[in-house]
CSV table of C-alpha atoms and ligand atoms in Angstrom, one decimal:
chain,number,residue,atom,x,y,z
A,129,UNK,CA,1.1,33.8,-3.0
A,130,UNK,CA,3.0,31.9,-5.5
A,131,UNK,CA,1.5,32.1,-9.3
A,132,UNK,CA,0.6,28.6,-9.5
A,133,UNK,CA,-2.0,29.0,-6.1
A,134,UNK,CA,-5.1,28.9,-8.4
A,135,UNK,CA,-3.9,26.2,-10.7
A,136,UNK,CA,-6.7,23.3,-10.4
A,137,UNK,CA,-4.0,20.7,-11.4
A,138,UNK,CA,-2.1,21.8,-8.6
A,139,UNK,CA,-4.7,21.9,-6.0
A,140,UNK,CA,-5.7,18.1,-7.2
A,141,UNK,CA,-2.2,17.2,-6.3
A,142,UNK,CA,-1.7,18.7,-3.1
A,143,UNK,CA,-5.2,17.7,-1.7
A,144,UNK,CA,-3.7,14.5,-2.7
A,145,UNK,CA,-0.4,14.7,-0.6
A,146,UNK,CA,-2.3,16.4,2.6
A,147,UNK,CA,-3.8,12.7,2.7
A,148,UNK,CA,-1.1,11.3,5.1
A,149,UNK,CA,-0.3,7.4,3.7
A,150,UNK,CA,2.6,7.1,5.5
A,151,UNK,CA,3.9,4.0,7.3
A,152,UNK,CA,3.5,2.1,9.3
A,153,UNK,CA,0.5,1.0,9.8
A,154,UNK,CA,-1.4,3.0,7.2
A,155,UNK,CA,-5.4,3.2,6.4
A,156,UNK,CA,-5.9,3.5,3.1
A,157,UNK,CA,-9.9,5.1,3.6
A,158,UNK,CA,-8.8,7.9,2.7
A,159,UNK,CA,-6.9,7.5,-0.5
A,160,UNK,CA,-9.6,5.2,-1.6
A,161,UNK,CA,-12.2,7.9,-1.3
A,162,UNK,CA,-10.0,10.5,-3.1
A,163,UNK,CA,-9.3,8.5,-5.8
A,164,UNK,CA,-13.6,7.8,-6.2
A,165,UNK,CA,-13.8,11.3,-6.0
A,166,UNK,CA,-11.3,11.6,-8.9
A,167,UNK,CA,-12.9,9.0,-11.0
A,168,UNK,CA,-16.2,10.8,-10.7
A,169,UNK,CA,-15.1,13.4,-12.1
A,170,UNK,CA,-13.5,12.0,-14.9
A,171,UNK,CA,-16.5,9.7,-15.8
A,172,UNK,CA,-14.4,6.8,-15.9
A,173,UNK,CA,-15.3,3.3,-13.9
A,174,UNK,CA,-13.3,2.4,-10.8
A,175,UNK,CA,-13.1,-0.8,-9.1
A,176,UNK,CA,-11.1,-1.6,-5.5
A,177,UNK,CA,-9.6,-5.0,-5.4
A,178,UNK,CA,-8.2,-7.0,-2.0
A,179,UNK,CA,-6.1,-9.3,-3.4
A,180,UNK,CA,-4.1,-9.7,0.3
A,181,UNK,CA,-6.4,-8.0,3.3
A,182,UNK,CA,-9.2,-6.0,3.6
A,183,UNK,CA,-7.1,-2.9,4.5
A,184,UNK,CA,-5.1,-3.5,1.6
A,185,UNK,CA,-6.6,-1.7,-1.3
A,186,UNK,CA,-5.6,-1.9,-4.9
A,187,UNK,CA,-7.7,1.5,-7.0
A,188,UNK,CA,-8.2,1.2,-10.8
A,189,UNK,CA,-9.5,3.8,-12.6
A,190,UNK,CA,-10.0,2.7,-16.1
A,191,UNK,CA,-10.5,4.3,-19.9
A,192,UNK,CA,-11.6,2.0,-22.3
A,193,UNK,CA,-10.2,2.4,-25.6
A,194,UNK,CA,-11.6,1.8,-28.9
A,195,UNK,CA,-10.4,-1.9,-29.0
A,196,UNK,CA,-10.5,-3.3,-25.3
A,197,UNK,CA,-9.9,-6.7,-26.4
A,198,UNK,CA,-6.2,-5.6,-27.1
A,199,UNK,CA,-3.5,-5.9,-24.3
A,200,UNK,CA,-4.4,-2.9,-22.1
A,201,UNK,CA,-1.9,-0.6,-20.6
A,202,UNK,CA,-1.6,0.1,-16.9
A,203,UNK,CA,0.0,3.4,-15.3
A,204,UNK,CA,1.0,2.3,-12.2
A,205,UNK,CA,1.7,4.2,-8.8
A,206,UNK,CA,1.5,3.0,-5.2
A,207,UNK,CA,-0.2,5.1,-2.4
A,208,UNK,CA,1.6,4.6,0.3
A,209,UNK,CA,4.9,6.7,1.6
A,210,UNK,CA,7.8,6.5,3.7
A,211,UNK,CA,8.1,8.1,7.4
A,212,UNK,CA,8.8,11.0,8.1
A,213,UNK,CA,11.1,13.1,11.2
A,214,UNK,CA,9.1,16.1,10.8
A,215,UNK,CA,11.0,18.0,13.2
A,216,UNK,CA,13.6,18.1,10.1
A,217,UNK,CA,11.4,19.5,7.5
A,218,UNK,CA,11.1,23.0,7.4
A,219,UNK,CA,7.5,23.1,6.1
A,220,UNK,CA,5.1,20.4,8.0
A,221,UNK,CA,5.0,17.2,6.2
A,222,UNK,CA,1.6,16.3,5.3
A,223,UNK,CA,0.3,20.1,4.3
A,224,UNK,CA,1.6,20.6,0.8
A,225,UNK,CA,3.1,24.0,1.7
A,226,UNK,CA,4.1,25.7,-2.0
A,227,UNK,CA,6.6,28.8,-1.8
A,228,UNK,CA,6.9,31.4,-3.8
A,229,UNK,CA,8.9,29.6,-6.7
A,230,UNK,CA,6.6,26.8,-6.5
A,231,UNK,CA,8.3,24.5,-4.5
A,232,UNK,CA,5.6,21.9,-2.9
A,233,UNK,CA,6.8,20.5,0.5
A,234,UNK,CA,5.8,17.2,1.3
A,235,UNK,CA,6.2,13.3,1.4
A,236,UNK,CA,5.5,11.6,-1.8
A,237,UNK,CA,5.8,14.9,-4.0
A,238,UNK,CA,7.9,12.4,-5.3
A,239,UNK,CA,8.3,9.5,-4.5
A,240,UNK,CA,5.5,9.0,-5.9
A,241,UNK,CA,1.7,10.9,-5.4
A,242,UNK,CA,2.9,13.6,-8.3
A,243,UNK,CA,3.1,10.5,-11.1
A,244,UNK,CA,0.2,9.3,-9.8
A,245,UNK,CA,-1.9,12.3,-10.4
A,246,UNK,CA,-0.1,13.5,-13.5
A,247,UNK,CA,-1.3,10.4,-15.1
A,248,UNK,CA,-5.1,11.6,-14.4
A,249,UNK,CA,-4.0,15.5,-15.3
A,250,UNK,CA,-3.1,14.1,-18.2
A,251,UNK,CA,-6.0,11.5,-19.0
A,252,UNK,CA,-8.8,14.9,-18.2
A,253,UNK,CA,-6.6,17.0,-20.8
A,254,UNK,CA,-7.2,14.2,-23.5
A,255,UNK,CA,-10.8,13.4,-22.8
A,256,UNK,CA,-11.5,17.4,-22.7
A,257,UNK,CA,-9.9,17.4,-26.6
A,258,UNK,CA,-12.0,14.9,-27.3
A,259,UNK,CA,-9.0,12.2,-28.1
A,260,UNK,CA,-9.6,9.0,-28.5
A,261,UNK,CA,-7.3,5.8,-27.8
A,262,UNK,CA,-6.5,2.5,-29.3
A,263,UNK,CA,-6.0,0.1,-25.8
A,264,UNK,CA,-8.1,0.6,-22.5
A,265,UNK,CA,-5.9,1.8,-20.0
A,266,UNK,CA,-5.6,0.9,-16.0
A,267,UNK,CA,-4.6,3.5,-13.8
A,268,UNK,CA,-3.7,1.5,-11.0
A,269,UNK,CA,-3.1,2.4,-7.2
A,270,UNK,CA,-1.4,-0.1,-4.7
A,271,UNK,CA,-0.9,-0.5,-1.4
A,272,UNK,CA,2.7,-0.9,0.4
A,273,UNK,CA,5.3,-0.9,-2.3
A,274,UNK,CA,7.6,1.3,0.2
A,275,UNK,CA,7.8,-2.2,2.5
A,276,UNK,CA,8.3,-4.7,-0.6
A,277,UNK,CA,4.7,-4.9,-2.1
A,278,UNK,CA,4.0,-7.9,-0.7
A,279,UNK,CA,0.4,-7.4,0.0
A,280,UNK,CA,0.2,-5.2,-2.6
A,281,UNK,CA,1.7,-5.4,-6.4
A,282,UNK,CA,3.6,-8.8,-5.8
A,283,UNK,CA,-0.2,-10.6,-4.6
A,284,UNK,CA,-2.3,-8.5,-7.3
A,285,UNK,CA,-0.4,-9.7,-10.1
A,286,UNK,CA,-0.8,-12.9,-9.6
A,287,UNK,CA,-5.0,-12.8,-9.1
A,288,UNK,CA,-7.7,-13.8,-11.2
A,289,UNK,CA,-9.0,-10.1,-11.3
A,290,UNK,CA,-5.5,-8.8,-12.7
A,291,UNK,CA,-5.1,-11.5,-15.4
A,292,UNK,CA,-8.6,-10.2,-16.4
A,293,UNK,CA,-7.2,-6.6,-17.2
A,294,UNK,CA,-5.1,-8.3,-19.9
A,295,UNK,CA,-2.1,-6.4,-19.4
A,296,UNK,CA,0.1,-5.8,-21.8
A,297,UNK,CA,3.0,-3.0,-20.8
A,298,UNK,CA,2.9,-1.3,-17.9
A,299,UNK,CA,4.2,2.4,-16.8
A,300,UNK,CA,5.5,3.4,-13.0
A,301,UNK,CA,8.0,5.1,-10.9
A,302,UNK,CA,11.6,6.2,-12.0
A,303,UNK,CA,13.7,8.4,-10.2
A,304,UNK,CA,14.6,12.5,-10.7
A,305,UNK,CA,17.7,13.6,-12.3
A,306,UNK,CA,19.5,16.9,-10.8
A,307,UNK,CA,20.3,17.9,-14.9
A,308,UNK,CA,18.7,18.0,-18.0
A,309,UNK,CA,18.7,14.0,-18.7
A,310,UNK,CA,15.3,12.7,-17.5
A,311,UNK,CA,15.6,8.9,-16.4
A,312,UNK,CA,14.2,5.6,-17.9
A,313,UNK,CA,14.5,2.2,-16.1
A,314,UNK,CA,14.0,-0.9,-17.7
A,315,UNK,CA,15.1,-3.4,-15.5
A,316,UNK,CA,16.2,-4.1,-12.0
A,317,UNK,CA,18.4,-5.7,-9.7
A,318,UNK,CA,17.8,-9.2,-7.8
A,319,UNK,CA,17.8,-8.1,-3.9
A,320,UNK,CA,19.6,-11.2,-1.9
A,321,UNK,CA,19.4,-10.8,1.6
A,322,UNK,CA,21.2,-13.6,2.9
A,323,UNK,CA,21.2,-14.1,6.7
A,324,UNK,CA,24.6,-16.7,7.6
A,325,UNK,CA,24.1,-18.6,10.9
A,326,UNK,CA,27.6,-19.6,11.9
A,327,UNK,CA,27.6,-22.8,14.4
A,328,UNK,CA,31.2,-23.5,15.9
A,329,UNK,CA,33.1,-25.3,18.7
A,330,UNK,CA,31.5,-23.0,21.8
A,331,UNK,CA,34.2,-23.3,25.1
A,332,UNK,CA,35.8,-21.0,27.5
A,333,UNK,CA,36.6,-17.8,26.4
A,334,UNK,CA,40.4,-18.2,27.7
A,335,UNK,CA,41.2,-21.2,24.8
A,336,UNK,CA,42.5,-21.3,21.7
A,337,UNK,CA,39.9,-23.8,20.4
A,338,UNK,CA,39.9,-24.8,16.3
A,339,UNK,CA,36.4,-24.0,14.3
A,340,UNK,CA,35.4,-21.3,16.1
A,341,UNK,CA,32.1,-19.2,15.0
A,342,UNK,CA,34.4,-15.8,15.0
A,343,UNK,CA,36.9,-17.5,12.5
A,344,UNK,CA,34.6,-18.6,10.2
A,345,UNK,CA,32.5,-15.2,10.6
A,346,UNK,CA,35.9,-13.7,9.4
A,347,UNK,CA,36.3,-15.9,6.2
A,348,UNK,CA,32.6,-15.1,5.3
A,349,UNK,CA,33.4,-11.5,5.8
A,350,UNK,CA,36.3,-11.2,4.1
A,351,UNK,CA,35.3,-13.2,1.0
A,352,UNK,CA,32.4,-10.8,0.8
A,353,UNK,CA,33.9,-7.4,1.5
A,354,UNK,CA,36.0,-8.4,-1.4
A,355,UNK,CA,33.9,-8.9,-4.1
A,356,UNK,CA,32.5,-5.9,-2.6
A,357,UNK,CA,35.7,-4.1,-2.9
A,358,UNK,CA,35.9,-5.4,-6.7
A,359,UNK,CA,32.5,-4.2,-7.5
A,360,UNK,CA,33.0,-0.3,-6.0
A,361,UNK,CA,36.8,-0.3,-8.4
A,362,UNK,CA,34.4,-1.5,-11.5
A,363,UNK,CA,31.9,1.2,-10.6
A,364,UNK,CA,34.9,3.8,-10.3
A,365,UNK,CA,37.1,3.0,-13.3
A,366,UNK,CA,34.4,3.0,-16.0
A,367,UNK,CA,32.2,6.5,-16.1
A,368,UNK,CA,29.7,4.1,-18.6
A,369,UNK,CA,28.4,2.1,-15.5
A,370,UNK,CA,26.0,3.2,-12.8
A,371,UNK,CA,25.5,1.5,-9.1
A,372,UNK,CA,22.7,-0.2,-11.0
A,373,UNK,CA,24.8,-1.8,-13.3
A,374,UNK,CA,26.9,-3.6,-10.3
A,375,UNK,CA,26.1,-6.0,-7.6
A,376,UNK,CA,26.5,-4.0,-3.9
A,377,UNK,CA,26.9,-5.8,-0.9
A,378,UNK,CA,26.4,-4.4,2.6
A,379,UNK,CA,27.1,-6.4,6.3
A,380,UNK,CA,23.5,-5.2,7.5
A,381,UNK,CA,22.9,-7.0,10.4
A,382,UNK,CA,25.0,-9.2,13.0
A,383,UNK,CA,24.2,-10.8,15.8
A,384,UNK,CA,25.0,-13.6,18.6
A,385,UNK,CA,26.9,-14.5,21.7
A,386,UNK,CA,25.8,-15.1,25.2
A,387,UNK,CA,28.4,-13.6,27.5
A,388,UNK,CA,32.0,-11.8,27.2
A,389,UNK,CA,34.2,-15.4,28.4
A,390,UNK,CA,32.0,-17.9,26.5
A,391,UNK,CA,32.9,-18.4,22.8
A,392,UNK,CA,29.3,-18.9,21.2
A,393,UNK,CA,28.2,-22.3,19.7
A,394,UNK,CA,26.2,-19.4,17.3
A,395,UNK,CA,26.6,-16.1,15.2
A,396,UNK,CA,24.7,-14.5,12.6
A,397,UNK,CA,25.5,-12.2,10.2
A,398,UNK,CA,23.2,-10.5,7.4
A,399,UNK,CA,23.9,-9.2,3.9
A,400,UNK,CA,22.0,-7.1,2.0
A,401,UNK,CA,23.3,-8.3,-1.9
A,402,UNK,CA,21.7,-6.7,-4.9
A,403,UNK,CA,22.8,-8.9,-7.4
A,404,UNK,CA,23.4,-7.0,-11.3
A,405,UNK,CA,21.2,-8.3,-14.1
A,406,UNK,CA,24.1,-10.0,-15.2
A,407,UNK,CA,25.0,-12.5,-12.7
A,408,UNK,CA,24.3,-16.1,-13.1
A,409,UNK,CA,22.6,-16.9,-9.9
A,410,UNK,CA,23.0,-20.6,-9.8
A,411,UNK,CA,26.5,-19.5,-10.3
A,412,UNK,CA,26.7,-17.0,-7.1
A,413,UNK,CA,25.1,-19.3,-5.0
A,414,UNK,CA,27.2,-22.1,-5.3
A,415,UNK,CA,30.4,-19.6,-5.1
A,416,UNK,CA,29.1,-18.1,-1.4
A,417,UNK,CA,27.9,-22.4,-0.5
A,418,UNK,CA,31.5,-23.3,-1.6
A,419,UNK,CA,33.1,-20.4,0.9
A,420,UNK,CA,31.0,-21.7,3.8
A,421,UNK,CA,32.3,-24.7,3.1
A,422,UNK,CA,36.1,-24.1,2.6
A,423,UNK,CA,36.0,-22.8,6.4
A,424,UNK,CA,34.7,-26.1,7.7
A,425,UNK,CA,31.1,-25.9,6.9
A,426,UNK,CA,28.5,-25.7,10.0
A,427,UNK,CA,26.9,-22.3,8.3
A,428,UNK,CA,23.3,-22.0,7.7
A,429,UNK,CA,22.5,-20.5,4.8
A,430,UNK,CA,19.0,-18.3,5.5
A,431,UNK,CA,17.1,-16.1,2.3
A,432,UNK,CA,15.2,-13.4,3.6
A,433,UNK,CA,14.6,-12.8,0.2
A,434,UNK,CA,16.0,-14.3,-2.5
A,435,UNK,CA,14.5,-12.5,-5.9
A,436,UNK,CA,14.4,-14.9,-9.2
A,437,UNK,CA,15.8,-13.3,-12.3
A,438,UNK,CA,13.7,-11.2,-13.8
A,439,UNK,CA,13.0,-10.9,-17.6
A,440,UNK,CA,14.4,-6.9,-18.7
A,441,UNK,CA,11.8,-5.1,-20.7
A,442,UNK,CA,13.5,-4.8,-24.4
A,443,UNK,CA,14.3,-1.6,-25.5
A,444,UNK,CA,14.5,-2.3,-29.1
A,445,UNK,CA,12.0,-3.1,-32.2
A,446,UNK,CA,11.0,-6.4,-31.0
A,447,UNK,CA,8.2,-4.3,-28.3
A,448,UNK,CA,5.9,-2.1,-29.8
A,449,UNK,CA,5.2,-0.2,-26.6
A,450,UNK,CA,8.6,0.8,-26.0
A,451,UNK,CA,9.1,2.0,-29.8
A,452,UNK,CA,5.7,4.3,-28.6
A,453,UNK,CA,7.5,5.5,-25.9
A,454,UNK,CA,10.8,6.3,-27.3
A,455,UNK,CA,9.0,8.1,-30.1
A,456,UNK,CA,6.9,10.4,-27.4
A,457,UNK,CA,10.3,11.3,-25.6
A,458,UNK,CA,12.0,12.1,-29.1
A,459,UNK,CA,9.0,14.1,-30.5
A,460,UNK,CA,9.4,15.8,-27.2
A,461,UNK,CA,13.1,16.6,-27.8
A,462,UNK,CA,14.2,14.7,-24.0
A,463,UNK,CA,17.1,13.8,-23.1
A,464,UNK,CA,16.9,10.6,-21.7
A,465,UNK,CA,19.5,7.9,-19.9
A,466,UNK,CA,18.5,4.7,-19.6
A,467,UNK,CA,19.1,2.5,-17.1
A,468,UNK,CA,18.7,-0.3,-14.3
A,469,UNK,CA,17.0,0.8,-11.3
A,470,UNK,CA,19.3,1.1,-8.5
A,471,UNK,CA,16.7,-0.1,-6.2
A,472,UNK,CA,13.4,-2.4,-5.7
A,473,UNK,CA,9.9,-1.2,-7.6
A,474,UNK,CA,7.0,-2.6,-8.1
A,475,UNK,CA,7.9,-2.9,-11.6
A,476,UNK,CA,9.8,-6.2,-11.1
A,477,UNK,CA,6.2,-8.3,-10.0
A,478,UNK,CA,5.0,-6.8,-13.5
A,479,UNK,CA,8.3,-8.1,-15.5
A,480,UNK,CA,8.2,-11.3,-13.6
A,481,UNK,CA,4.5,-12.0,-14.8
A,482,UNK,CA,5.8,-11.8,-18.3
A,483,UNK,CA,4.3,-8.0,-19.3
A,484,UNK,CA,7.3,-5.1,-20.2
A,485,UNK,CA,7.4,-2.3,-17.5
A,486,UNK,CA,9.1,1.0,-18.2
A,487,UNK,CA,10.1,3.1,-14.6
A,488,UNK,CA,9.8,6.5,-15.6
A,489,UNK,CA,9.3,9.8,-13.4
A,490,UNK,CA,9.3,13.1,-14.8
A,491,UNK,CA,11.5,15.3,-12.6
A,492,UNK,CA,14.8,16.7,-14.4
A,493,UNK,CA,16.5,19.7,-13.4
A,494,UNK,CA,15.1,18.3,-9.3
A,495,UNK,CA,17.4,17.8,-6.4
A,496,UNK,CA,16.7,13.6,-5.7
A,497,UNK,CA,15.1,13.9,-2.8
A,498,UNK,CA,12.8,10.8,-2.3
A,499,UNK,CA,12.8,9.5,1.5
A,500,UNK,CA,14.5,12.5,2.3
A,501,UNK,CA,13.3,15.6,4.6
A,502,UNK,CA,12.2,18.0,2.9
A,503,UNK,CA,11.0,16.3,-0.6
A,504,UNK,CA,9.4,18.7,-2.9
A,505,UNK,CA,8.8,19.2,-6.6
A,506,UNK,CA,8.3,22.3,-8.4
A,507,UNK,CA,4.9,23.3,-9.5
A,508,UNK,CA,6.6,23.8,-13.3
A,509,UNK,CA,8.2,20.3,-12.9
A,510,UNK,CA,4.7,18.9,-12.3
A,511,UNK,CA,3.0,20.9,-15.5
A,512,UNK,CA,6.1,19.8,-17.6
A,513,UNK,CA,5.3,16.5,-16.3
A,514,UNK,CA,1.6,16.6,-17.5
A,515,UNK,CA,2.4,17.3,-20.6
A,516,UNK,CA,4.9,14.8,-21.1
A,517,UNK,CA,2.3,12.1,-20.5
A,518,UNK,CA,0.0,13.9,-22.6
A,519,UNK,CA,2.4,13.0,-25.5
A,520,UNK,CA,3.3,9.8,-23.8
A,521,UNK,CA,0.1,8.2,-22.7
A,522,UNK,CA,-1.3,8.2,-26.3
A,523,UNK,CA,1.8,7.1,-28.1
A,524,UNK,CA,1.8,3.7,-25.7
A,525,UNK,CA,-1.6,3.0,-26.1
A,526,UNK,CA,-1.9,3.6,-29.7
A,527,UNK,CA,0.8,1.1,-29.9
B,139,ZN,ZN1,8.2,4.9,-4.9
């Protein structure tokens, strides 16, 4: 039995991962009911929002502060987890196993159930010393940021019942570091997914016919494998930039043809572009238009998604919340990076409505194991963790 078996904190959490969230297809009951529970014992209000479906539950606990008619604060974290090939995990997925150095097996230890309840660790450590806070705070819970929030985050934002919360900054999900240097995200890429349906001269397969699908699918290819190409040397040759700080492109998807001798009339081919903050986007689009046309035209230009630019959240003097926070982290002695999210969170629905988002998780000193088998986080990580918000909860909403 590992020292931390009795630890209540502890417990909370891993009752909290046993719940399995996991996609697809996921019933949220269950989560819901936990997080009443948790409320209940916090004395604090909760309320459930639909903003999409009725299986689509968004939780908010809230503490009101001393002047709720300031811009509250929300602590953000979504419910819902990635699958899992529990035939590759050597402790069973959904039961929290903890070894004897306090490693806690499971999906979404973190990625992200542990910031979710460290947020309320911390919250039940104030309250219990009696502190009280400036700004009412939101501790939200959504539903399906692991497939693109779309019935989640990206929908609540945008409702009548979120614009009542009169949000003003917003905290959620980072990433772990495998040093000493915790992480801090303040803005994020725009995800491009551009499908490209080719059309071309279709014929018999023996003929050297002009404006073919395959010749134009190899000037796409090549014009986009090389920025590609120049992007990974940019990465490479300067230690000061991170994969966040490029634009990636990846051939994700391609597709077409009817039979071995008939050259198609059709072909598709899909990219998966995450374009860097710094791009112009009018720009890039009318670069990849004018390459479609330079081969003879005839391609279909199809956005699976197509993300606007987002605003960053400052990280200077001009937002009060983020001096908070930087003053919690320093008071705290952390040594912090910070950076653009490699990926897509939730956070970008809160920067697009306008309110500052920080992405912050704290795991240093953890291998990065989100969406991997075998994700776990120490039981010290998690108490560090706590603590952390302890300092930085207050700080932001005293802001
Ligand atoms: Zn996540």
């Amino acid at each position: 039995m590992s020292a931390w078996e009795n630890n209540e904190e502890i417990q909370r959490f891993r009752e909290y991962l046993r719940i399995p969230s996991v996609h697809p297809d996921i019933d949220y009951t269950s989560c819901v009911e936990f997080l009443k529970k948790q409320a209940a014992d916090l004395e604090l209000p909760i309320n459930v929002y639909y903003p999409s479906l009725p299986t689509k539950p968004v939780v908010v606990i809230t503490w009101i502060g001393q002047q709720p008619e300031l811009p509250s604060v929300i602590l953000n974290s979504h419910m819902d987890v990635v699958p899992v090939f529990p035939e590759k995990w050597t402790h069973p997925p959904f039961s929290a196993d903890m070894d004897e150095e306090g490693r806690i097996f499971a999906r979404g230890a973190q990625d992200m159930k542990c910031v979710g309840m460290q947020y309320l660790a911390a919250i039940r450590s104030l309250k219990a010393n009696k502190v009280t806070l400036k700004r009412t705070i939101h501790i939200t819970y959504v539903p399906d940021e692991e497939i693109g929030g779309h019935l989640g985050m990206e929908v609540f934002v945008k409702s009548d019942d979120f614009k009542k919360l009169n949000v003003g900054f917003s905290l959620d999900e980072g990433l772990a570091s495998v040093d000493d240097i915790y992480r801090i995200y303040y803005a994020e890429r725009s995800i491009w997914q551009i499908n490209f349906k080719i059309s071309g001269n279709a014929g018999h397969g023996s003929l050297l016919l002009k404006n073919t699908v395959g010749e134009k699918l190899q000037y796409i290819l090549n014009k986009m494998m090389t920025l590609r190409e120049q992007e990974s040397k940019r990465l490479e040759s300067d230690s000061s930039l991170t994969i966040g700080d490029v634009t990636t492109v990846n051939l994700t998807k391609i597709h077409g043809g009817v039979q071995s001798n008939v050259i198609p009339p059709l072909l598709e081919a899909c990219f998966d572009i995450r374009l860097a903050i710094t791009v112009d986007h009018k720009e890039f689009e009318n670069q990849v238009r004018k390459w479609c046309a330079e081969i003879g035209g005839g391609i279909e230009l199809e956005f699976e998604q197509k993300e606007p630019k987002v605003p960053l959240t400052k990280t200077d003097a001009t937002n009060p919340f983020w001096i908070g926070f930087k003053k919690a982290i320093d008071d705290l002695k952390l040594n912090v990076n910070i950076l653009v999210f490699p990926g897509g969170t939730d956070s970008r629905y809160v920067r697009e409505a306008g309110i500052p988002a920080i992405g912050f998780s704290p795991m240093n000193n953890t291998p990065v194991l989100l969406h991997d088998h075998d994700e776990f986080i120490k039981a010290d990580t998690y108490l560090r963790g706590i603590e952390i918000y302890k300092k930085i909860i207050p700080a932001v909403v005293n802001a």
